Structures are given as C-alpha cells and as structure tokens.
PDB file of C-alpha atoms in Angstrom:
ATOM      1  CA  MET A1135      70.211  91.275  49.000  1.00 53.00           C
ATOM      2  CA  ASN A1136      72.079  88.888  51.247  1.00 55.00           C
ATOM      3  CA  THR A1137      73.060  90.817  54.433  1.00 56.00           C
ATOM      4  CA  THR A1138      74.768  87.910  56.207  1.00 59.00           C
ATOM      5  CA  ARG A1139      78.403  88.751  56.980  1.00 62.00           C
ATOM      6  CA  GLN A1140      80.897  85.943  56.809  1.00 69.00           C
ATOM      7  CA  THR A1141      83.520  85.995  59.555  1.00 77.00           C
ATOM      8  CA  ILE A1142      87.088  85.133  58.754  1.00 85.00           C
ATOM      9  CA  VAL A1143      87.923  84.428  62.397  1.00 86.00           C
ATOM     10  CA  THR A1144      88.152  80.780  63.415  1.00 89.00           C
ATOM     11  CA  GLU A1145      86.934  80.382  66.984  1.00 87.00           C
ATOM     12  CA  ASP A1146      88.796  78.191  69.427  1.00 87.00           C
ATOM     13  CA  PRO A1147      86.749  75.065  70.271  1.00 87.00           C
ATOM     14  CA  TRP A1148      87.210  75.832  73.986  1.00 87.00           C
ATOM     15  CA  ALA A1149      86.043  79.465  73.674  1.00 87.00           C
ATOM     16  CA  GLU A1150      83.231  78.936  76.181  1.00 88.00           C
ATOM     17  CA  LEU A1151      85.857  78.522  78.944  1.00 89.00           C
ATOM     18  CA  LYS A1152      86.722  82.231  78.665  1.00 85.00           C
ATOM     19  CA  GLN A1153      83.680  83.069  80.768  1.00 87.00           C
ATOM     20  CA  PHE A1154      85.429  81.565  83.817  1.00 86.00           C
ATOM     21  CA  THR A1155      88.729  83.468  83.720  1.00 84.00           C
ATOM     22  CA  ASP A1156      90.433  86.713  82.725  1.00 81.00           C
ATOM     23  CA  ALA A1157      93.439  84.704  81.526  1.00 83.00           C
ATOM     24  CA  ARG A1158      94.291  84.972  77.838  1.00 85.00           C
ATOM     25  CA  ILE A1159      92.976  81.635  76.623  1.00 87.00           C
ATOM     26  CA  SER A1160      90.998  80.419  73.588  1.00 88.00           C
ATOM     27  CA  LEU A1161      91.813  83.488  71.511  1.00 90.00           C
ATOM     28  CA  GLY A1162      90.856  82.022  68.151  1.00 89.00           C
ATOM     29  CA  ARG A1163      92.795  82.731  64.970  1.00 90.00           C
ATOM     30  CA  CYS A1164      92.595  84.586  61.705  1.00 89.00           C
ATOM     31  CA  GLY A1165      94.551  82.544  59.205  1.00 87.00           C
ATOM     32  CA  VAL A1166      97.793  81.847  61.039  1.00 88.00           C
ATOM     33  CA  SER A1167      97.606  85.000  63.202  1.00 90.00           C
ATOM     34  CA  LEU A1168      95.628  86.349  66.144  1.00 89.00           C
ATOM     35  CA  PRO A1169      92.319  88.071  65.364  1.00 91.00           C
ATOM     36  CA  LEU A1170      92.710  91.859  65.233  1.00 91.00           C
ATOM     37  CA  SER A1171      90.508  92.360  68.317  1.00 90.00           C
ATOM     38  CA  GLU A1172      92.716  90.040  70.395  1.00 90.00           C
ATOM     39  CA  SER A1173      95.892  91.691  69.099  1.00 92.00           C
ATOM     40  CA  LEU A1174      94.587  95.133  70.124  1.00 94.00           C
ATOM     41  CA  ALA A1175      93.439  93.791  73.505  1.00 91.00           C
ATOM     42  CA  PHE A1176      96.927  92.414  74.137  1.00 91.00           C
ATOM     43  CA  ARG A1177      98.550  95.759  73.329  1.00 93.00           C
ATOM     44  CA  LEU A1178      96.111  97.574  75.633  1.00 94.00           C
ATOM     45  CA  ALA A1179      96.789  95.125  78.480  1.00 92.00           C
ATOM     46  CA  HIS A1180     100.534  95.523  77.986  1.00 93.00           C
ATOM     47  CA  ALA A1181     100.221  99.327  78.100  1.00 94.00           C
ATOM     48  CA  GLN A1182      98.139  99.109  81.301  1.00 92.00           C
ATOM     49  CA  ALA A1183     100.785  96.891  82.914  1.00 92.00           C
ATOM     50  CA  ARG A1184     103.542  99.367  82.045  1.00 93.00           C
ATOM     51  CA  ASP A1185     101.464 102.253  83.385  1.00 92.00           C
ATOM     52  CA  ALA A1186     100.903 100.376  86.662  1.00 92.00           C
ATOM     53  CA  VAL A1187     104.666  99.961  87.138  1.00 93.00           C
ATOM     54  CA  LEU A1188     105.663 103.494  86.173  1.00 94.00           C
ATOM     55  CA  GLN A1189     102.822 105.467  87.795  1.00 94.00           C
ATOM     56  CA  PRO A1190     104.121 107.443  90.828  1.00 95.00           C
ATOM     57  CA  PHE A1191     102.884 106.509  94.310  1.00 96.00           C
ATOM     58  CA  ALA A1192     100.260 109.067  95.417  1.00 97.00           C
ATOM     59  CA  MET A1193     101.284 108.900  99.074  1.00 96.00           C
ATOM     60  CA  ASP A1194      99.573 112.165 100.025  1.00 97.00           C
ATOM     61  CA  ALA A1195      96.223 110.936  98.708  1.00 97.00           C
ATOM     62  CA  VAL A1196      96.529 107.523 100.401  1.00 98.00           C
ATOM     63  CA  SER A1197      97.675 109.115 103.654  1.00 97.00           C
ATOM     64  CA  SER A1198      94.802 111.637 103.612  1.00 97.00           C
ATOM     65  CA  ALA A1199      92.255 108.893 102.966  1.00 97.00           C
ATOM     66  CA  LEU A1200      93.530 106.865 105.938  1.00 97.00           C
ATOM     67  CA  GLU A1201      93.678 109.869 108.239  1.00 97.00           C
ATOM     68  CA  ARG A1202      90.068 110.752 107.398  1.00 97.00           C
ATOM     69  CA  GLN A1203      89.241 107.301 108.798  1.00 95.00           C
ATOM     70  CA  GLY A1204      91.079 108.123 112.022  1.00 95.00           C
ATOM     71  CA  HIS A1205      94.406 106.361 111.332  1.00 96.00           C
ATOM     72  CA  SER A1206      97.663 108.273 111.696  1.00 96.00           C
ATOM     73  CA  CYS A1207     100.264 107.784 108.960  1.00 97.00           C
ATOM     74  CA  LEU A1208     103.987 108.175 108.383  1.00 97.00           C
ATOM     75  CA  GLN A1209     105.457 108.794 104.936  1.00 98.00           C
ATOM     76  CA  LEU A1210     108.809 107.067 104.362  1.00 98.00           C
ATOM     77  CA  HIS A1211     111.117 106.180 101.469  1.00 98.00           C
ATOM     78  CA  SER A1212     113.244 103.198 100.618  1.00 98.00           C
ATOM     79  CA  ALA A1213     116.952 103.496  99.840  1.00 98.00           C
ATOM     80  CA  VAL A1214     116.471 103.741  96.048  1.00 97.00           C
ATOM     81  CA  ALA A1215     116.921 107.084  94.291  1.00 95.00           C
ATOM     82  CA  ASP A1216     114.368 106.717  91.485  1.00 95.00           C
ATOM     83  CA  ARG A1217     112.133 104.252  89.646  1.00 94.00           C
ATOM     84  CA  GLY A1218     114.923 103.055  87.398  1.00 94.00           C
ATOM     85  CA  GLU A1219     117.060 102.110  90.386  1.00 97.00           C
ATOM     86  CA  PHE A1220     114.049 100.463  92.056  1.00 96.00           C
ATOM     87  CA  LEU A1221     113.644  98.131  89.070  1.00 95.00           C
ATOM     88  CA  THR A1222     117.335  97.239  88.813  1.00 96.00           C
ATOM     89  CA  ARG A1223     118.356  97.169  92.521  1.00 96.00           C
ATOM     90  CA  PRO A1224     115.841  95.092  94.507  1.00 96.00           C
ATOM     91  CA  ASP A1225     118.272  95.053  97.438  1.00 97.00           C
ATOM     92  CA  LEU A1226     117.910  98.826  97.908  1.00 97.00           C
ATOM     93  CA  GLY A1227     114.125  98.549  97.781  1.00 97.00           C
ATOM     94  CA  ARG A1228     114.297  96.213 100.787  1.00 97.00           C
ATOM     95  CA  ARG A1229     115.913  98.851 103.027  1.00 97.00           C
ATOM     96  CA  LEU A1230     114.819 102.272 104.259  1.00 98.00           C
ATOM     97  CA  SER A1231     116.646 105.465 103.399  1.00 98.00           C
ATOM     98  CA  GLU A1232     118.757 106.851 106.225  1.00 97.00           C
ATOM     99  CA  ALA A1233     116.376 109.806 106.616  1.00 97.00           C
ATOM    100  CA  SER A1234     113.379 107.486 107.045  1.00 98.00           C
ATOM    101  CA  ARG A1235     115.315 105.344 109.503  1.00 97.00           C
ATOM    102  CA  GLU A1236     116.129 108.386 111.612  1.00 97.00           C
ATOM    103  CA  ARG A1237     112.507 109.506 111.499  1.00 96.00           C
ATOM    104  CA  LEU A1238     111.351 106.203 112.980  1.00 97.00           C
ATOM    105  CA  ARG A1239     114.093 106.239 115.627  1.00 96.00           C
ATOM    106  CA  ALA A1240     112.958 109.704 116.719  1.00 95.00           C
ATOM    107  CA  LEU A1241     109.386 108.610 117.443  1.00 95.00           C
ATOM    108  CA  GLY A1242     108.187 108.528 121.028  1.00 92.00           C
ATOM    109  CA  PRO A1243     107.244 105.451 123.078  1.00 91.00           C
ATOM    110  CA  GLU A1244     103.563 105.816 122.139  1.00 90.00           C
ATOM    111  CA  SER A1245     104.432 104.609 118.604  1.00 90.00           C
ATOM    112  CA  ARG A1246     106.478 101.604 119.737  1.00 93.00           C
ATOM    113  CA  GLY A1247     105.741  98.097 120.913  1.00 95.00           C
ATOM    114  CA  ALA A1248     102.418  97.650 119.112  1.00 96.00           C
ATOM    115  CA  ASP A1249     101.043  94.208 118.348  1.00 97.00           C
ATOM    116  CA  VAL A1250     100.756  94.916 114.599  1.00 97.00           C
ATOM    117  CA  CYS A1251     102.462  97.317 112.212  1.00 98.00           C
ATOM    118  CA  VAL A1252     100.784  97.887 108.812  1.00 98.00           C
ATOM    119  CA  VAL A1253     103.116  99.010 106.015  1.00 98.00           C
ATOM    120  CA  ILE A1254     101.896 100.067 102.555  1.00 98.00           C
ATOM    121  CA  SER A1255     104.196 100.351  99.534  1.00 98.00           C
ATOM    122  CA  ASN A1256     103.586 100.797  95.825  1.00 97.00           C
ATOM    123  CA  GLY A1257     105.998  97.982  94.948  1.00 97.00           C
ATOM    124  CA  LEU A1258     105.516  97.086  91.270  1.00 96.00           C
ATOM    125  CA  SER A1259     102.006  98.525  90.865  1.00 96.00           C
ATOM    126  CA  SER A1260     100.997 101.904  92.245  1.00 96.00           C
ATOM    127  CA  ARG A1261      97.561 101.382  90.705  1.00 95.00           C
ATOM    128  CA  ALA A1262      96.978  98.318  92.896  1.00 97.00           C
ATOM    129  CA  VAL A1263      97.684 100.351  96.021  1.00 97.00           C
ATOM    130  CA  HIS A1264      95.610 103.330  94.914  1.00 97.00           C
ATOM    131  CA  GLU A1265      92.559 101.131  94.252  1.00 96.00           C
ATOM    132  CA  ASN A1266      92.748  98.580  97.065  1.00 97.00           C
ATOM    133  CA  ALA A1267      95.065  99.500  99.936  1.00 98.00           C
ATOM    134  CA  VAL A1268      92.877 102.025 101.779  1.00 98.00           C
ATOM    135  CA  PRO A1269      89.684  99.921 102.014  1.00 97.00           C
ATOM    136  CA  PHE A1270      91.741  96.861 102.931  1.00 98.00           C
ATOM    137  CA  ALA A1271      93.767  98.651 105.622  1.00 98.00           C
ATOM    138  CA  VAL A1272      90.730 100.369 107.154  1.00 97.00           C
ATOM    139  CA  GLN A1273      88.737  97.132 107.396  1.00 96.00           C
ATOM    140  CA  PHE A1274      91.707  95.225 108.790  1.00 97.00           C
ATOM    141  CA  LEU A1275      92.577  97.884 111.391  1.00 96.00           C
ATOM    142  CA  ASP A1276      88.953  97.979 112.492  1.00 94.00           C
ATOM    143  CA  SER A1277      89.072  94.215 113.028  1.00 94.00           C
ATOM    144  CA  LEU A1278      92.275  94.582 115.089  1.00 94.00           C
ATOM    145  CA  ARG A1279      90.579  97.180 117.264  1.00 92.00           C
ATOM    146  CA  TYR A1280      87.618  94.833 117.743  1.00 91.00           C
ATOM    147  CA  GLY A1281      90.009  92.060 118.714  1.00 91.00           C
ATOM    148  CA  GLY A1282      91.765  94.214 121.312  1.00 92.00           C
ATOM    149  CA  LEU A1283      95.098  94.317 119.454  1.00 95.00           C
ATOM    150  CA  SER A1284      97.168  97.496 119.275  1.00 95.00           C
ATOM    151  CA  TYR A1285      98.689  98.827 116.072  1.00 96.00           C
ATOM    152  CA  ALA A1286     101.374 101.335 115.116  1.00 97.00           C
ATOM    153  CA  PRO A1287     100.846 104.322 112.804  1.00 97.00           C
ATOM    154  CA  VAL A1288     100.365 103.139 109.225  1.00 98.00           C
ATOM    155  CA  CYS A1289     103.704 103.491 107.422  1.00 98.00           C
ATOM    156  CA  LEU A1290     103.712 104.370 103.706  1.00 98.00           C
ATOM    157  CA  VAL A1291     106.977 103.529 101.927  1.00 98.00           C
ATOM    158  CA  ASP A1292     107.661 104.839  98.438  1.00 97.00           C
ATOM    159  CA  GLN A1293     109.569 102.438  96.136  1.00 96.00           C
ATOM    160  CA  GLY A1294     109.611  99.571  98.622  1.00 97.00           C
ATOM    161  CA  ARG A1295     109.958  95.791  98.317  1.00 97.00           C
ATOM    162  CA  VAL A1296     108.272  93.320 100.675  1.00 97.00           C
ATOM    163  CA  ALA A1297     111.207  93.058 103.072  1.00 97.00           C
ATOM    164  CA  VAL A1298     111.296  96.801 103.794  1.00 98.00           C
ATOM    165  CA  GLY A1299     108.359  96.178 106.131  1.00 97.00           C
ATOM    166  CA  ASP A1300     110.644  94.100 108.363  1.00 97.00           C
ATOM    167  CA  GLU A1301     112.937  97.056 108.994  1.00 97.00           C
ATOM    168  CA  VAL A1302     110.000  99.394 109.665  1.00 98.00           C
ATOM    169  CA  ALA A1303     108.501  96.962 112.177  1.00 97.00           C
ATOM    170  CA  GLU A1304     111.850  96.289 113.839  1.00 97.00           C
ATOM    171  CA  LEU A1305     112.478 100.017 114.363  1.00 97.00           C
ATOM    172  CA  LEU A1306     108.977 100.338 115.845  1.00 97.00           C
ATOM    173  CA  SER A1307     109.423  97.172 117.957  1.00 97.00           C
ATOM    174  CA  ALA A1308     106.177  95.726 116.574  1.00 97.00           C
ATOM    175  CA  ARG A1309     105.380  92.042 117.214  1.00 97.00           C
ATOM    176  CA  LEU A1310     104.027  91.381 113.721  1.00 98.00           C
ATOM    177  CA  VAL A1311     104.109  93.215 110.391  1.00 98.00           C
ATOM    178  CA  VAL A1312     101.531  93.255 107.593  1.00 98.00           C
ATOM    179  CA  MET A1313     102.774  94.555 104.240  1.00 98.00           C
ATOM    180  CA  LEU A1314     100.301  95.700 101.592  1.00 98.00           C
ATOM    181  CA  ILE A1315     102.141  96.036  98.289  1.00 98.00           C
ATOM    182  CA  GLY A1316     101.428  96.329  94.556  1.00 97.00           C
ATOM    183  CA  GLU A1317     102.087  93.016  92.823  1.00 96.00           C
ATOM    184  CA  ARG A1318     103.950  92.567  89.552  1.00 93.00           C
ATOM    185  CA  PRO A1319     101.249  93.341  86.930  1.00 91.00           C
ATOM    186  CA  GLY A1320      99.940  90.564  84.755  1.00 84.00           C
ATOM    187  CA  LEU A1321      98.377  91.157  81.350  1.00 83.00           C
ATOM    188  CA  SER A1322      94.886  90.801  82.796  1.00 83.00           C
ATOM    189  CA  SER A1323      95.537  92.096  86.318  1.00 87.00           C
ATOM    190  CA  PRO A1324      97.514  95.371  86.552  1.00 91.00           C
ATOM    191  CA  ASN A1325      95.871  96.209  89.886  1.00 94.00           C
ATOM    192  CA  SER A1326      96.524  93.196  92.147  1.00 95.00           C
ATOM    193  CA  LEU A1327      97.373  93.929  95.779  1.00 97.00           C
ATOM    194  CA  GLY A1328      99.603  91.477  97.636  1.00 97.00           C
ATOM    195  CA  VAL A1329      99.408  91.021 101.423  1.00 98.00           C
ATOM    196  CA  TYR A1330     102.358  89.605 103.387  1.00 98.00           C
ATOM    197  CA  MET A1331     102.374  88.785 107.103  1.00 97.00           C
ATOM    198  CA  THR A1332     105.468  88.115 109.221  1.00 98.00           C
ATOM    199  CA  PHE A1333     105.597  87.293 112.935  1.00 97.00           C
ATOM    200  CA  ALA A1334     108.612  88.659 114.870  1.00 97.00           C
ATOM    201  CA  PRO A1335     109.848  90.774 111.927  1.00 97.00           C
ATOM    202  CA  ARG A1336     113.464  91.886 111.776  1.00 96.00           C
ATOM    203  CA  VAL A1337     116.014  92.740 109.112  1.00 96.00           C
ATOM    204  CA  GLY A1338     117.268  89.545 107.482  1.00 94.00           C
ATOM    205  CA  VAL A1339     114.040  87.527 107.727  1.00 94.00           C
ATOM    206  CA  THR A1340     113.640  85.319 104.657  1.00 94.00           C
ATOM    207  CA  ASP A1341     110.531  84.619 102.595  1.00 94.00           C
ATOM    208  CA  GLU A1342     109.830  81.239 104.207  1.00 96.00           C
ATOM    209  CA  ALA A1343     108.826  83.143 107.343  1.00 96.00           C
ATOM    210  CA  ARG A1344     106.015  85.011 105.559  1.00 97.00           C
ATOM    211  CA  ASN A1345     102.412  84.175 104.696  1.00 97.00           C
ATOM    212  CA  CYS A1346     101.082  85.665 101.474  1.00 97.00           C
ATOM    213  CA  ILE A1347      97.572  86.524 100.314  1.00 97.00           C
ATOM    214  CA  SER A1348      97.594  87.405  96.628  1.00 95.00           C
ATOM    215  CA  ASN A1349      95.423  89.005  93.954  1.00 94.00           C
ATOM    216  CA  VAL A1350      93.264  91.300  96.108  1.00 97.00           C
ATOM    217  CA  ARG A1351      91.317  93.361  93.554  1.00 94.00           C
ATOM    218  CA  GLU A1352      87.959  93.669  91.877  1.00 91.00           C
ATOM    219  CA  GLY A1353      87.611  90.503  89.825  1.00 88.00           C
ATOM    220  CA  GLY A1354      90.090  88.669  92.080  1.00 92.00           C
ATOM    221  CA  LEU A1355      89.990  88.089  95.852  1.00 95.00           C
ATOM    222  CA  SER A1356      87.585  90.545  97.480  1.00 96.00           C
ATOM    223  CA  VAL A1357      88.743  92.931 100.210  1.00 96.00           C
ATOM    224  CA  ASP A1358      86.308  91.330 102.670  1.00 95.00           C
ATOM    225  CA  MET A1359      87.610  87.818 102.048  1.00 95.00           C
ATOM    226  CA  GLY A1360      91.225  89.009 102.082  1.00 96.00           C
ATOM    227  CA  VAL A1361      90.772  90.706 105.460  1.00 96.00           C
ATOM    228  CA  ARG A1362      89.100  87.612 106.926  1.00 95.00           C
ATOM    229  CA  LYS A1363      91.963  85.435 105.701  1.00 96.00           C
ATOM    230  CA  LEU A1364      94.563  87.832 107.092  1.00 97.00           C
ATOM    231  CA  ALA A1365      92.812  88.119 110.460  1.00 96.00           C
ATOM    232  CA  TYR A1366      92.731  84.315 110.688  1.00 95.00           C
ATOM    233  CA  LEU A1367      96.468  84.126 109.997  1.00 96.00           C
ATOM    234  CA  VAL A1368      97.217  86.916 112.492  1.00 96.00           C
ATOM    235  CA  GLU A1369      95.222  85.197 115.238  1.00 95.00           C
ATOM    236  CA  ASN A1370      97.032  81.934 114.677  1.00 95.00           C
ATOM    237  CA  ALA A1371     100.443  83.600 114.325  1.00 96.00           C
ATOM    238  CA  PHE A1372     100.070  85.090 117.812  1.00 95.00           C
ATOM    239  CA  ALA A1373      98.733  81.825 119.221  1.00 94.00           C
ATOM    240  CA  MET A1374     101.553  79.722 117.728  1.00 95.00           C
ATOM    241  CA  ARG A1375     104.218  82.464 117.823  1.00 95.00           C
ATOM    242  CA  LEU A1376     105.294  81.836 114.235  1.00 96.00           C
ATOM    243  CA  SER A1377     104.405  82.536 110.627  1.00 97.00           C
ATOM    244  CA  GLY A1378     105.359  81.321 107.156  1.00 96.00           C
ATOM    245  CA  VAL A1379     105.553  77.744 105.940  1.00 95.00           C
ATOM    246  CA  GLN A1380     104.865  76.354 109.423  1.00 93.00           C
ATOM    247  CA  LEU A1381     101.571  78.268 109.680  1.00 95.00           C
ATOM    248  CA  LYS A1382      98.952  76.496 107.564  1.00 91.00           C
ATOM    249  CA  ASP A1383      95.728  78.032 106.292  1.00 90.00           C
ATOM    250  CA  LYS A1384      92.888  75.957 107.767  1.00 90.00           C
ATOM    251  CA  MET A1385      90.327  78.756 107.983  1.00 91.00           C
ATOM    252  CA  PRO A1386      86.806  77.337 108.425  1.00 88.00           C
ATOM    253  CA  SER A1387      84.115  78.603 106.058  1.00 84.00           C
ATOM    254  CA  GLY A1388      82.189  80.397 108.814  1.00 84.00           C
ATOM    255  CA  TYR A1389      85.209  82.141 110.321  1.00 88.00           C
ATOM    256  CA  LEU A1390      84.666  85.690 111.620  1.00 84.00           C
ATOM    257  CA  PRO A1391      87.723  87.803 112.565  1.00 85.00           C
ATOM    258  CA  PHE A1392      88.605  87.874 116.265  1.00 81.00           C
ATOM    259  CA  ARG A1393      85.272  86.453 117.377  1.00 70.00           C
ATOM    260  CA  PRO A1394      84.574  83.243 119.316  1.00 61.00           C
ATOM    261  CA  GLN A1395      84.098  80.493 116.741  1.00 54.00           C
ATOM    262  CA  PRO A1396      81.123  78.095 116.880  1.00 53.00           C
ATOM    263  CA  ARG A1397      81.950  74.601 118.088  1.00 52.00           C
ATOM    264  CA  LEU A1398      81.783  71.869 115.513  1.00 48.00           C
ATOM    265  CA  ALA A1399      79.219  69.147 116.209  1.00 45.00           C
TER     266      ALA A1399
END
C-alpha cells in the first residue's frame, strides 16, 4: 500500500527566509487561498493583538514587583475615563487626571528634582508592560545608581500615552524622563515594549525632542541591549543637554553603561 501523502499546499519559493523573521512572509497557497494552517495562525495572532490592547493594566502587580526590588512607586491615572475613551481620545491619554496631578503636587521635596524620572504606562499593550517593564526598569535603575544619578519614585500611569510622562516629570521637576510603554501590537509581536527618552521634559514637548528604542521583548531587542542603548542615550543627553533628532545613536560595540570607555587605538 502506498502510504505517501500528497500535499495540496504550494510552498512559496522564498519559504526558507521565514527562519530569519517573525513577519508574515512566504505563506504559500492552497489553490488561490491561504493554507488552512496559515489562516488559523493569522486569526490567533489577531486575537492575541486584541487581547493585548484590551487587557487591564495590573498596576498592583507591577508596583509590588518593583517595590520588592527596593524601588518606591506611585500609581497614577491619565485623564481618560475608560478604555474606549483611551482609544478614541489620544489627547486625554497625554494628560494626567486632576487627582493624579494633585497627588504629585502634594509630594515632599525628597521626591523632586531628581536627574531621571521613570514612568511606566500600559499604552496600547498591557501584556508588553507585564512581561518586560519590571526587568527593564530594575536593570536601568541599577545602572543609574552605579552612575551616581538620582531618580524619582517610579510612576505607573494607567491608560497613558507617551506624552503623559512629560507632565509627570514636570510636576516632579525631573531633568529627564524615561517612558516605558506598551507599543501598538503587531500580528507577530503583541508584547513589544517601547522606550522613550526626553531631556528637559515639560507639557507641550513634541515628538522630535524624544529618542525611541522599540521592540523590547523576547524575540526582539533584549532587555540587556535595550538598557545599554538607553544608558548611552541618557549619558549623552546630559552631556549635550538635549535629546531627540539632534542626539544621534553612535554607541560603540563595547559600550558599558556609565563606565569609563576604553580609548580607541
């Protein structure tokens, strides 16, 4: 009896390139349609992306994890009322609620005037923050301590956009803000963490004044490499007193955060 099964799927001639990327390429075809396996994979990826957007921000869990590492936290909220308003009113996601604003104003001088303020928000993917924000923040704050830089309590903002970090840092009189935020989910990356850095943050700063490190996640940019890149940008932002498009990434391959760098021969 002939046990050989004949496939009805026509492979894409570039199928071997799939080993180099999670992008949806070289899917093959079955007649004039996608193969069933690829169609099901697409529906699963789409469901995971929706879940990442709609999953609530577990601020208590993130805050507890940071505090166990010795970092004090503040829990804040943007000006949006719910997830639906967050998705349709980006302007409200860029500002704090009045209650959160008052909470920051009421803090004592020990929380003000730090070199760096780290802000964490779920943005468009709570999953990205749940999986990546704590290890990233802990490693980065440790590097700041090693470098002799001060930092404010870590501020967690529910339903925030990138610019909400500017208001937090301005109210805390911080010299520089680092925002860790869930990125808009892609169909192969529902858990990407974005990192934004702004020198001299204040309400009204535009995106050209920020530096961005994207796709921090397992399978993307590692936490270790992301922290090294951020530390390099922070060092140079303080040295040049600027950030954004005028601050170029020229990090040498052997760079170590806040350590004397070896001289080039």
